[in-house]
PDB file of C-alpha atoms in Angstrom:
ATOM      1  CA  UNK A   1      96.307  80.686 108.409  1.00  0.00           C
ATOM      2  CA  UNK A   2      94.702  84.083 108.484  1.00  0.00           C
ATOM      3  CA  UNK A   3      94.249  85.445 104.984  1.00  0.00           C
ATOM      4  CA  UNK A   4      93.068  89.189 103.985  1.00  0.00           C
ATOM      5  CA  UNK A   5      91.623  89.928 100.819  1.00  0.00           C
ATOM      6  CA  UNK A   6      91.101  93.618  99.230  1.00  0.00           C
ATOM      7  CA  UNK A   7      88.447  94.135  97.048  1.00  0.00           C
ATOM      8  CA  UNK A   8      86.676  97.364  95.135  1.00  0.00           C
ATOM      9  CA  UNK A   9      87.142  99.782  92.128  1.00  0.00           C
ATOM     10  CA  UNK A  10      90.735 100.005  90.547  1.00  0.00           C
ATOM     11  CA  UNK A  11      89.676 103.473  89.120  1.00  0.00           C
ATOM     12  CA  UNK A  12      87.962 106.283  90.651  1.00  0.00           C
ATOM     13  CA  UNK A  13      87.168 109.600  89.529  1.00  0.00           C
ATOM     14  CA  UNK A  14      88.391 112.924  91.043  1.00  0.00           C
ATOM     15  CA  UNK A  15      86.333 114.266  93.749  1.00  0.00           C
ATOM     16  CA  UNK A  16      84.348 110.978  94.261  1.00  0.00           C
ATOM     17  CA  UNK A  17      84.772 108.489  96.936  1.00  0.00           C
ATOM     18  CA  UNK A  18      86.943 105.428  96.955  1.00  0.00           C
ATOM     19  CA  UNK A  19      85.516 102.331  98.556  1.00  0.00           C
ATOM     20  CA  UNK A  20      87.268  99.125  99.633  1.00  0.00           C
ATOM     21  CA  UNK A  21      86.582  95.982 101.327  1.00  0.00           C
ATOM     22  CA  UNK A  22      88.784  93.407 102.923  1.00  0.00           C
ATOM     23  CA  UNK A  23      87.720  90.005 103.660  1.00  0.00           C
ATOM     24  CA  UNK A  24      89.184  88.126 106.633  1.00  0.00           C
ATOM     25  CA  UNK A  25      89.542  84.343 106.255  1.00  0.00           C
ATOM     26  CA  UNK A  26      90.995  81.575 108.516  1.00  0.00           C
ATOM     27  CA  UNK A  27      90.118  83.147 111.208  1.00  0.00           C
ATOM     28  CA  UNK A  28      87.871  85.662 113.372  1.00  0.00           C
ATOM     29  CA  UNK A  29      87.957  89.560 113.083  1.00  0.00           C
ATOM     30  CA  UNK A  30      87.090  89.549 116.687  1.00  0.00           C
ATOM     31  CA  UNK A  31      89.677  90.802 119.080  1.00  0.00           C
ATOM     32  CA  UNK A  32      91.871  92.378 116.737  1.00  0.00           C
ATOM     33  CA  UNK A  33      92.557  96.147 115.494  1.00  0.00           C
ATOM     34  CA  UNK A  34      92.012  96.171 111.597  1.00  0.00           C
ATOM     35  CA  UNK A  35      94.390  98.796 109.762  1.00  0.00           C
ATOM     36  CA  UNK A  36      94.491 100.193 106.197  1.00  0.00           C
ATOM     37  CA  UNK A  37      97.736 101.276 105.100  1.00  0.00           C
ATOM     38  CA  UNK A  38      98.667 102.673 101.640  1.00  0.00           C
ATOM     39  CA  UNK A  39     101.559 103.259  99.193  1.00  0.00           C
ATOM     40  CA  UNK A  40     101.492 105.607  96.343  1.00  0.00           C
ATOM     41  CA  UNK A  41     103.485 104.108  93.291  1.00  0.00           C
ATOM     42  CA  UNK A  42     107.072 104.487  94.233  1.00  0.00           C
ATOM     43  CA  UNK A  43     106.838 105.752  97.517  1.00  0.00           C
ATOM     44  CA  UNK A  44     106.707 104.850 101.184  1.00  0.00           C
ATOM     45  CA  UNK A  45     104.045 103.559 103.468  1.00  0.00           C
ATOM     46  CA  UNK A  46     101.370 105.659 104.923  1.00  0.00           C
ATOM     47  CA  UNK A  47      98.928 104.376 107.903  1.00  0.00           C
ATOM     48  CA  UNK A  48      95.357 105.292 107.215  1.00  0.00           C
ATOM     49  CA  UNK A  49      93.920 104.213 110.463  1.00  0.00           C
ATOM     50  CA  UNK A  50      92.402 101.274 112.183  1.00  0.00           C
ATOM     51  CA  UNK A  51      89.072  99.794 113.098  1.00  0.00           C
ATOM     52  CA  UNK A  52      88.716  97.696 116.343  1.00  0.00           C
ATOM     53  CA  UNK A  53      86.026  94.547 115.774  1.00  0.00           C
ATOM     54  CA  UNK A  54      83.845  96.453 118.198  1.00  0.00           C
ATOM     55  CA  UNK A  55      83.786  99.538 115.695  1.00  0.00           C
ATOM     56  CA  UNK A  56      86.010 101.829 117.426  1.00  0.00           C
ATOM     57  CA  UNK A  57      88.267 103.809 115.046  1.00  0.00           C
ATOM     58  CA  UNK A  58      91.218 105.809 114.727  1.00  0.00           C
ATOM     59  CA  UNK A  59      92.392 107.764 111.622  1.00  0.00           C
ATOM     60  CA  UNK A  60      95.805 109.161 110.319  1.00  0.00           C
ATOM     61  CA  UNK A  61      94.969 112.889 111.623  1.00  0.00           C
ATOM     62  CA  UNK A  62      96.275 113.920 107.896  1.00  0.00           C
ATOM     63  CA  UNK A  63      93.456 112.042 106.375  1.00  0.00           C
ATOM     64  CA  UNK A  64      90.620 112.201 109.002  1.00  0.00           C
ATOM     65  CA  UNK A  65      88.215 114.336 107.549  1.00  0.00           C
ATOM     66  CA  UNK A  66      88.017 112.269 104.558  1.00  0.00           C
ATOM     67  CA  UNK A  67      88.186 108.716 106.085  1.00  0.00           C
ATOM     68  CA  UNK A  68      85.403 106.438 107.232  1.00  0.00           C
ATOM     69  CA  UNK A  69      85.944 102.740 108.378  1.00  0.00           C
ATOM     70  CA  UNK A  70      83.196 100.083 109.063  1.00  0.00           C
ATOM     71  CA  UNK A  71      83.288  96.750 110.553  1.00  0.00           C
ATOM     72  CA  UNK A  72      80.694  93.953 109.779  1.00  0.00           C
ATOM     73  CA  UNK A  73      81.716  90.881 112.004  1.00  0.00           C
ATOM     74  CA  UNK A  74      78.729  88.785 110.537  1.00  0.00           C
ATOM     75  CA  UNK A  75      80.657  88.692 107.279  1.00  0.00           C
ATOM     76  CA  UNK A  76      84.229  88.837 108.907  1.00  0.00           C
ATOM     77  CA  UNK A  77      85.011  91.824 106.838  1.00  0.00           C
ATOM     78  CA  UNK A  78      86.169  95.483 107.079  1.00  0.00           C
ATOM     79  CA  UNK A  79      85.528  98.659 104.787  1.00  0.00           C
ATOM     80  CA  UNK A  80      87.502 101.631 103.862  1.00  0.00           C
ATOM     81  CA  UNK A  81      85.629 104.784 102.447  1.00  0.00           C
ATOM     82  CA  UNK A  82      87.843 107.944 101.565  1.00  0.00           C
ATOM     83  CA  UNK A  83      86.058 111.041 100.137  1.00  0.00           C
ATOM     84  CA  UNK A  84      86.845 113.712  97.860  1.00  0.00           C
ATOM     85  CA  UNK A  85      89.879 111.812  96.177  1.00  0.00           C
ATOM     86  CA  UNK A  86      92.254 113.527  94.110  1.00  0.00           C
ATOM     87  CA  UNK A  87      95.257 112.185  91.939  1.00  0.00           C
ATOM     88  CA  UNK A  88      97.414 112.102  95.153  1.00  0.00           C
ATOM     89  CA  UNK A  89      95.177 109.092  96.441  1.00  0.00           C
ATOM     90  CA  UNK A  90      96.583 107.019  93.930  1.00  0.00           C
ATOM     91  CA  UNK A  91      97.938 104.150  95.525  1.00  0.00           C
ATOM     92  CA  UNK A  92      98.017 100.524  96.622  1.00  0.00           C
ATOM     93  CA  UNK A  93      95.767 100.077  99.260  1.00  0.00           C
ATOM     94  CA  UNK A  94      96.690  97.410 102.018  1.00  0.00           C
ATOM     95  CA  UNK A  95      94.505  95.958 104.763  1.00  0.00           C
ATOM     96  CA  UNK A  96      96.387  94.428 107.716  1.00  0.00           C
ATOM     97  CA  UNK A  97      96.238  92.816 111.127  1.00  0.00           C
ATOM     98  CA  UNK A  98      98.457  92.810 113.778  1.00  0.00           C
ATOM     99  CA  UNK A  99     100.693  89.883 115.304  1.00  0.00           C
ATOM    100  CA  UNK A 100      98.517  89.474 118.506  1.00  0.00           C
ATOM    101  CA  UNK A 101      94.860  90.540 119.874  1.00  0.00           C
ATOM    102  CA  UNK A 102      95.347  93.952 121.389  1.00  0.00           C
ATOM    103  CA  UNK A 103      98.155  95.012 119.371  1.00  0.00           C
ATOM    104  CA  UNK A 104      97.424  98.320 117.308  1.00  0.00           C
ATOM    105  CA  UNK A 105     100.348  97.767 115.128  1.00  0.00           C
ATOM    106  CA  UNK A 106     103.304  95.351 114.299  1.00  0.00           C
ATOM    107  CA  UNK A 107     101.168  94.179 111.338  1.00  0.00           C
ATOM    108  CA  UNK A 108     101.724  90.544 110.406  1.00  0.00           C
ATOM    109  CA  UNK A 109      99.188  89.853 108.115  1.00  0.00           C
ATOM    110  CA  UNK A 110      98.958  91.750 105.056  1.00  0.00           C
ATOM    111  CA  UNK A 111      96.503  91.483 102.122  1.00  0.00           C
ATOM    112  CA  UNK A 112      97.939  91.376  98.903  1.00  0.00           C
ATOM    113  CA  UNK A 113      97.167  95.113  97.991  1.00  0.00           C
ATOM    114  CA  UNK A 114      94.960  96.866  95.256  1.00  0.00           C
ATOM    115  CA  UNK A 115      95.913  99.560  93.130  1.00  0.00           C
ATOM    116  CA  UNK A 116      93.406 102.178  93.298  1.00  0.00           C
ATOM    117  CA  UNK A 117      93.755 104.975  90.505  1.00  0.00           C
ATOM    118  CA  UNK A 118      92.195 108.340  90.583  1.00  0.00           C
ATOM    119  CA  UNK A 119      91.510 109.716  87.141  1.00  0.00           C
ATOM    120  CA  UNK A 120      89.159 111.329  85.019  1.00  0.00           C
TER     121      UNK A 120
ATOM    122  CA  UNK B   1     108.285 114.235 105.089  1.00  0.00           C
ATOM    123  CA  UNK B   2     108.213 111.068 107.221  1.00  0.00           C
ATOM    124  CA  UNK B   3     107.860 111.281 111.070  1.00  0.00           C
ATOM    125  CA  UNK B   4     110.704 108.818 111.662  1.00  0.00           C
ATOM    126  CA  UNK B   5     113.932 109.288 109.521  1.00  0.00           C
ATOM    127  CA  UNK B   6     115.657 106.618 107.729  1.00  0.00           C
ATOM    128  CA  UNK B   7     118.617 106.736 105.366  1.00  0.00           C
ATOM    129  CA  UNK B   8     117.157 106.382 101.822  1.00  0.00           C
ATOM    130  CA  UNK B   9     119.656 103.925 100.936  1.00  0.00           C
ATOM    131  CA  UNK B  10     122.000 101.329 102.112  1.00  0.00           C
ATOM    132  CA  UNK B  11     124.532  98.625 100.722  1.00  0.00           C
ATOM    133  CA  UNK B  12     126.745  95.886 101.585  1.00  0.00           C
ATOM    134  CA  UNK B  13     128.335  92.836 100.171  1.00  0.00           C
ATOM    135  CA  UNK B  14     127.249  88.883 100.738  1.00  0.00           C
ATOM    136  CA  UNK B  15     128.246  87.632 104.174  1.00  0.00           C
ATOM    137  CA  UNK B  16     128.656  91.515 105.457  1.00  0.00           C
ATOM    138  CA  UNK B  17     126.649  92.921 108.399  1.00  0.00           C
ATOM    139  CA  UNK B  18     124.646  95.774 107.618  1.00  0.00           C
ATOM    140  CA  UNK B  19     122.546  98.098 109.872  1.00  0.00           C
ATOM    141  CA  UNK B  20     119.856 100.587 108.998  1.00  0.00           C
ATOM    142  CA  UNK B  21     118.939 103.264 111.498  1.00  0.00           C
ATOM    143  CA  UNK B  22     115.774 104.840 112.450  1.00  0.00           C
ATOM    144  CA  UNK B  23     115.432 108.004 114.107  1.00  0.00           C
ATOM    145  CA  UNK B  24     112.406 109.488 115.976  1.00  0.00           C
ATOM    146  CA  UNK B  25     111.521 111.669 119.144  1.00  0.00           C
ATOM    147  CA  UNK B  26     110.387 111.048 122.381  1.00  0.00           C
ATOM    148  CA  UNK B  27     106.452 110.752 121.053  1.00  0.00           C
ATOM    149  CA  UNK B  28     107.321 107.633 119.324  1.00  0.00           C
ATOM    150  CA  UNK B  29     110.303 105.750 119.165  1.00  0.00           C
ATOM    151  CA  UNK B  30     111.557 107.349 122.496  1.00  0.00           C
ATOM    152  CA  UNK B  31     108.311 105.433 124.184  1.00  0.00           C
ATOM    153  CA  UNK B  32     106.618 103.013 121.721  1.00  0.00           C
ATOM    154  CA  UNK B  33     108.036  99.907 120.477  1.00  0.00           C
ATOM    155  CA  UNK B  34     109.496  99.745 117.105  1.00  0.00           C
ATOM    156  CA  UNK B  35     108.598  97.565 114.263  1.00  0.00           C
ATOM    157  CA  UNK B  36     110.530  96.759 111.188  1.00  0.00           C
ATOM    158  CA  UNK B  37     109.132  95.786 107.783  1.00  0.00           C
ATOM    159  CA  UNK B  38     110.716  94.077 104.733  1.00  0.00           C
ATOM    160  CA  UNK B  39     109.047  94.707 101.379  1.00  0.00           C
ATOM    161  CA  UNK B  40     110.243  92.953  98.448  1.00  0.00           C
ATOM    162  CA  UNK B  41     109.289  94.200  94.794  1.00  0.00           C
ATOM    163  CA  UNK B  42     105.821  93.897  93.838  1.00  0.00           C
ATOM    164  CA  UNK B  43     104.930  92.602  97.566  1.00  0.00           C
ATOM    165  CA  UNK B  44     103.164  93.537 100.556  1.00  0.00           C
ATOM    166  CA  UNK B  45     105.548  94.216 103.449  1.00  0.00           C
ATOM    167  CA  UNK B  46     106.659  91.511 105.793  1.00  0.00           C
ATOM    168  CA  UNK B  47     107.013  91.720 109.622  1.00  0.00           C
ATOM    169  CA  UNK B  48     110.864  91.320 110.440  1.00  0.00           C
ATOM    170  CA  UNK B  49     110.503  92.865 113.861  1.00  0.00           C
ATOM    171  CA  UNK B  50     108.221  93.709 116.457  1.00  0.00           C
ATOM    172  CA  UNK B  51     108.606  95.254 120.244  1.00  0.00           C
ATOM    173  CA  UNK B  52     111.808  96.544 119.485  1.00  0.00           C
ATOM    174  CA  UNK B  53     114.031  93.260 119.227  1.00  0.00           C
ATOM    175  CA  UNK B  54     111.568  90.513 118.739  1.00  0.00           C
ATOM    176  CA  UNK B  55     111.495  88.162 115.562  1.00  0.00           C
ATOM    177  CA  UNK B  56     107.927  86.684 114.518  1.00  0.00           C
ATOM    178  CA  UNK B  57     108.256  82.876 114.167  1.00  0.00           C
ATOM    179  CA  UNK B  58     109.954  82.190 110.967  1.00  0.00           C
ATOM    180  CA  UNK B  59     112.052  85.391 110.519  1.00  0.00           C
ATOM    181  CA  UNK B  60     115.923  84.270 110.477  1.00  0.00           C
ATOM    182  CA  UNK B  61     117.998  85.427 113.553  1.00  0.00           C
ATOM    183  CA  UNK B  62     120.033  86.905 110.811  1.00  0.00           C
ATOM    184  CA  UNK B  63     117.787  89.885 111.558  1.00  0.00           C
ATOM    185  CA  UNK B  64     118.144  91.815 114.823  1.00  0.00           C
ATOM    186  CA  UNK B  65     116.538  95.141 116.127  1.00  0.00           C
ATOM    187  CA  UNK B  66     117.331  97.261 118.911  1.00  0.00           C
ATOM    188  CA  UNK B  67     116.176 100.749 120.437  1.00  0.00           C
ATOM    189  CA  UNK B  68     118.208 103.330 122.254  1.00  0.00           C
ATOM    190  CA  UNK B  69     116.617 106.795 123.175  1.00  0.00           C
ATOM    191  CA  UNK B  70     114.693 108.120 120.594  1.00  0.00           C
ATOM    192  CA  UNK B  71     116.707 105.808 117.707  1.00  0.00           C
ATOM    193  CA  UNK B  72     116.297 102.298 116.654  1.00  0.00           C
ATOM    194  CA  UNK B  73     118.600 100.067 114.344  1.00  0.00           C
ATOM    195  CA  UNK B  74     118.045  97.022 112.298  1.00  0.00           C
ATOM    196  CA  UNK B  75     121.079  94.746 111.728  1.00  0.00           C
ATOM    197  CA  UNK B  76     121.286  92.296 108.963  1.00  0.00           C
ATOM    198  CA  UNK B  77     124.256  89.787 109.405  1.00  0.00           C
ATOM    199  CA  UNK B  78     125.463  87.209 106.868  1.00  0.00           C
ATOM    200  CA  UNK B  79     124.069  89.438 104.129  1.00  0.00           C
ATOM    201  CA  UNK B  80     122.356  87.515 101.313  1.00  0.00           C
ATOM    202  CA  UNK B  81     121.415  88.607  97.726  1.00  0.00           C
ATOM    203  CA  UNK B  82     117.620  87.790  98.742  1.00  0.00           C
ATOM    204  CA  UNK B  83     117.891  90.408 101.434  1.00  0.00           C
ATOM    205  CA  UNK B  84     117.959  93.354  98.620  1.00  0.00           C
ATOM    206  CA  UNK B  85     114.596  94.984  99.349  1.00  0.00           C
ATOM    207  CA  UNK B  86     113.205  97.975 100.815  1.00  0.00           C
ATOM    208  CA  UNK B  87     112.871  98.145 104.792  1.00  0.00           C
ATOM    209  CA  UNK B  88     110.689 100.337 106.666  1.00  0.00           C
ATOM    210  CA  UNK B  89     110.484 101.134 110.563  1.00  0.00           C
ATOM    211  CA  UNK B  90     107.390 102.010 112.211  1.00  0.00           C
ATOM    212  CA  UNK B  91     106.030 102.923 115.697  1.00  0.00           C
ATOM    213  CA  UNK B  92     103.055 104.661 117.514  1.00  0.00           C
ATOM    214  CA  UNK B  93     102.978 108.300 118.022  1.00  0.00           C
ATOM    215  CA  UNK B  94     101.464 109.548 120.923  1.00  0.00           C
ATOM    216  CA  UNK B  95     101.167 113.157 119.688  1.00  0.00           C
ATOM    217  CA  UNK B  96      99.873 112.236 116.429  1.00  0.00           C
ATOM    218  CA  UNK B  97      97.712 109.314 118.025  1.00  0.00           C
ATOM    219  CA  UNK B  98      98.818 107.426 114.834  1.00  0.00           C
ATOM    220  CA  UNK B  99     101.218 104.870 113.612  1.00  0.00           C
ATOM    221  CA  UNK B 100     104.014 106.532 111.696  1.00  0.00           C
ATOM    222  CA  UNK B 101     106.451 104.915 109.473  1.00  0.00           C
ATOM    223  CA  UNK B 102     110.028 105.689 108.102  1.00  0.00           C
ATOM    224  CA  UNK B 103     110.580 106.757 104.754  1.00  0.00           C
ATOM    225  CA  UNK B 104     112.216 103.606 103.693  1.00  0.00           C
ATOM    226  CA  UNK B 105     115.731 102.327 103.018  1.00  0.00           C
ATOM    227  CA  UNK B 106     116.614 100.669  99.775  1.00  0.00           C
ATOM    228  CA  UNK B 107     119.431  97.812 100.683  1.00  0.00           C
ATOM    229  CA  UNK B 108     121.464  96.738  97.742  1.00  0.00           C
ATOM    230  CA  UNK B 109     123.479  93.845  97.918  1.00  0.00           C
ATOM    231  CA  UNK B 110     126.583  94.385  95.746  1.00  0.00           C
TER     232      UNK B 110
END
């Protein structure tokens, strides 16, 4: 059974860069689109973007200027960087994988989520 | 404001059938598959429906999805107390080139 686990600092200062990694276990990172999704406290879900195992990326236009995703197939993990963060970036960040190879969405597998707070 | 529009709340009594709507446009629901997610408090979302009306393995057939034009619906029959959760619709949007979510519907089982 595929498992995803996010890791990274739980507290980031305003204007700095948020960095998270998602480690994939129980399955290969190859063949899939891997997404980051966030959820501010008490609010709804927001898709941040995806990275294909080959490295191709697509980002949400609302965050595109600040987002960078990367993948390390040798370590079976992928990462998110969000620059120039503000309090509005405080959220639970999830990594997620779709149901089948080639699917961009239809997220069947999710990490447990990690709360990132932006505060000085 | 979300690209996909859902009612903020819905309710029903045990055993009842409840539907949750999701309204979009021709660039998303009108031309792309719709997914539905269930999120229990403090947990990650769970995929309930993909491809408009398909259930992943393990999802009870009490949950069903449909799409018509630029709207989609999630129906829950035989409502149970454990169905009390937030429900989200999602689709790809060709204009934004992004996955878009509805704002979520909080379902209360009375």
